[in-house]
Each structure stands twice: as C-alpha cells, then as structure tokens.
PDB file of C-alpha atoms in Angstrom:
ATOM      1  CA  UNK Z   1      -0.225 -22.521   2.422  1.00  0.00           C
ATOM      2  CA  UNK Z   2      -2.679 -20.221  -0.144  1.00  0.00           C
ATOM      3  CA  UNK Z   3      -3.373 -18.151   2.946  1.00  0.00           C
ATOM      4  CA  UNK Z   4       0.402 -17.628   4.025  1.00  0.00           C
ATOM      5  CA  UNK Z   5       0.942 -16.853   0.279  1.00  0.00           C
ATOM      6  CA  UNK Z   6      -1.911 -14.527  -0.264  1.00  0.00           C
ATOM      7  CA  UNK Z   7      -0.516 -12.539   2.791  1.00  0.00           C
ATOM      8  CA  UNK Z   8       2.843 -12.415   1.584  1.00  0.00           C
ATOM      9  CA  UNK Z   9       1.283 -10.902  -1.603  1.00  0.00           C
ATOM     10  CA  UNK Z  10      -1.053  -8.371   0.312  1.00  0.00           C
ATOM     11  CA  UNK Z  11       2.020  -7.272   2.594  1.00  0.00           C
ATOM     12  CA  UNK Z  12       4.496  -6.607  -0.909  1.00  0.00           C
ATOM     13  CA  UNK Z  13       1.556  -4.470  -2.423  1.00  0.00           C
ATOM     14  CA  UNK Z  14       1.503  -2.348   0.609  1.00  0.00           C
ATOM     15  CA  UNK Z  15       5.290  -1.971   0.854  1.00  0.00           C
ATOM     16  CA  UNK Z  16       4.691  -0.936  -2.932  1.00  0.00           C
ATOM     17  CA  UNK Z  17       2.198   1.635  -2.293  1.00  0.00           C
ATOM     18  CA  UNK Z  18       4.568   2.938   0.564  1.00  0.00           C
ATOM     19  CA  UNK Z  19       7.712   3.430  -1.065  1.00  0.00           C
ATOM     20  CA  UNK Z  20       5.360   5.209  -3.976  1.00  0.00           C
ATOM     21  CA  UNK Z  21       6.600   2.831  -6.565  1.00  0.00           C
ATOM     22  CA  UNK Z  22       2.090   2.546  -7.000  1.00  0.00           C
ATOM     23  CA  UNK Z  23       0.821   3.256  -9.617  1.00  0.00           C
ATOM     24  CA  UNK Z  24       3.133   2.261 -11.887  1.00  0.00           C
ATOM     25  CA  UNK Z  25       5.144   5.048 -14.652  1.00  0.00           C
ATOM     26  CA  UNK Z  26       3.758   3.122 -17.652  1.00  0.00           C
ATOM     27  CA  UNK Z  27       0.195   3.922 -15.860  1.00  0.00           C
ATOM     28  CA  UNK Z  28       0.324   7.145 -15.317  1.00  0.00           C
ATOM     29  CA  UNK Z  29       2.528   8.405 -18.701  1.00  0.00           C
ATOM     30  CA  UNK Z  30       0.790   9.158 -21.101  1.00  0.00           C
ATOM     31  CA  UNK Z  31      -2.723   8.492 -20.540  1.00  0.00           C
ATOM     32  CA  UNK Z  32      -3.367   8.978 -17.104  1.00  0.00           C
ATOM     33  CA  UNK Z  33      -1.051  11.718 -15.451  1.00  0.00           C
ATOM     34  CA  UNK Z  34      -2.957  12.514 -12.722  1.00  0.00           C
ATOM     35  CA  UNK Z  35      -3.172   9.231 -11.202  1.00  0.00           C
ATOM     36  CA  UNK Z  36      -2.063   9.805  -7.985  1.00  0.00           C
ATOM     37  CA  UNK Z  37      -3.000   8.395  -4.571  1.00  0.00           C
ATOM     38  CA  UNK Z  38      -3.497  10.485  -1.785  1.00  0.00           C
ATOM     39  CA  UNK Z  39      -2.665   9.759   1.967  1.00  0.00           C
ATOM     40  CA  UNK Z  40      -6.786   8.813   2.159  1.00  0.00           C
ATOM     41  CA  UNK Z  41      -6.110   6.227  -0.603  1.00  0.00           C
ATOM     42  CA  UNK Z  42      -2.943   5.103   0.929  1.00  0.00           C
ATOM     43  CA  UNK Z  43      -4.793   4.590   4.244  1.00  0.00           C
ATOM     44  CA  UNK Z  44      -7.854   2.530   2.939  1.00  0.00           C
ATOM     45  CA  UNK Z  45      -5.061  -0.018   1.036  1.00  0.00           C
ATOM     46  CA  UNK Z  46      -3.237  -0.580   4.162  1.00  0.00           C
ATOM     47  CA  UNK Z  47      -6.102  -1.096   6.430  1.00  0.00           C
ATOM     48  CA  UNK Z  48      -7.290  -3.817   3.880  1.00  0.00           C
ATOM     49  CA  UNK Z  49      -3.802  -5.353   3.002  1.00  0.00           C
ATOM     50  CA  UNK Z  50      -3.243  -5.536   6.780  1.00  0.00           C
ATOM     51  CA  UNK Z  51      -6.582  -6.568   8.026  1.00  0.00           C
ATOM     52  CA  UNK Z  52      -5.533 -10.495   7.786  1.00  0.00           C
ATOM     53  CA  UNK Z  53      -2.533 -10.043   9.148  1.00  0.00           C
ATOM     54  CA  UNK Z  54      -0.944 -13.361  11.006  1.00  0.00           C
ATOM     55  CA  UNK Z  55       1.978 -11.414  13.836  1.00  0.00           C
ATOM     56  CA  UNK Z  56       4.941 -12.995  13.685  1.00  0.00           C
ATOM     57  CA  UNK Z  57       8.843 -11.967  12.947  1.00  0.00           C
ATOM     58  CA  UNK Z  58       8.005 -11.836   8.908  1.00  0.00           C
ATOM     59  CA  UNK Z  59       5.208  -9.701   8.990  1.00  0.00           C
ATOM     60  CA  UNK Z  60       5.428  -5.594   8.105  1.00  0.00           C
ATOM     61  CA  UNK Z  61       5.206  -3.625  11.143  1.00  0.00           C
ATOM     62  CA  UNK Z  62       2.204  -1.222  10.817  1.00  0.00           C
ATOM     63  CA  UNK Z  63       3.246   2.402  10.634  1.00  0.00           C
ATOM     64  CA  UNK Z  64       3.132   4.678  12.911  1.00  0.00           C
ATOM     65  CA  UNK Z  65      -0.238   7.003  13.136  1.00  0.00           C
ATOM     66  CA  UNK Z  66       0.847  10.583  11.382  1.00  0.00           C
ATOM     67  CA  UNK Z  67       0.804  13.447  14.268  1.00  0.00           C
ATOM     68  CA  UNK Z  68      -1.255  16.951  13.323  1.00  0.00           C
ATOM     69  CA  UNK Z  69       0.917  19.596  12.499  1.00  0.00           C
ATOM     70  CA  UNK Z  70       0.506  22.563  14.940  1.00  0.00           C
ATOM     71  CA  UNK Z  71      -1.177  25.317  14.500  1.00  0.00           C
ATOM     72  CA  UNK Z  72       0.508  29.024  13.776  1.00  0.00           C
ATOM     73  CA  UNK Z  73       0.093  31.205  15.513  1.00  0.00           C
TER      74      UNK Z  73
END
C-alpha cells in the first residue's frame, strides 16, 4: 500500500542520516561546506521518520537513548 511504501521510504532516509551518508558530497562541496547536521538535527529527523511507525520484523529498531558522559573530577 502508499502507506507501507511511504514508511519504507521514511525508515531508508533515517538509516541515511545515521550512517552520515546525509547530506549528500555534491551538497556540501563546493557551495555549502558547512552543511552539517548535528545530533539535535539528527534527533528531530528520527522522531519524525519514526513517528508512523507500523512494529513488525521489517521495521528499524529505534536506537538506543545516548548516556551523559561523566563528569571529571
């Protein structure tokens, strides 16, 4: 269905993002080298790529929640 498809779309942009193949080389050289996103970014994308989500044994696994580092002493 459009729905299943749409999903399967949403869930390849966020694997995308995640393996930082997002944005694209031929975005950021030459015109736009600091186009970078940052963890914030990365977060807002995959709460809206995942918010749809249907569970089953095809769907990405959300990631685990990133622990503070501690403090020094």
């Amino acid at each position: 269905s459009d729905d299943d498809e749409r999903q399967t779309d949403r869930e390849n942009c966020l694997e995308q993002i995640e393996s930082g193949a997002m944005p694209r080389w031929f975005y950021i050289l030459p015109f736009h080298p600091d186009a970078k996103l940052t963890a914030s970014d990365k977060a807002t994308l995959k709460a809206y790529f995942l918010k749809n989500q249907k569970s089953g044994p095809d769907t990405v696994a959300p990631a685990p929640a990133a622990k503070a580092a501690p403090k020094a002493p």
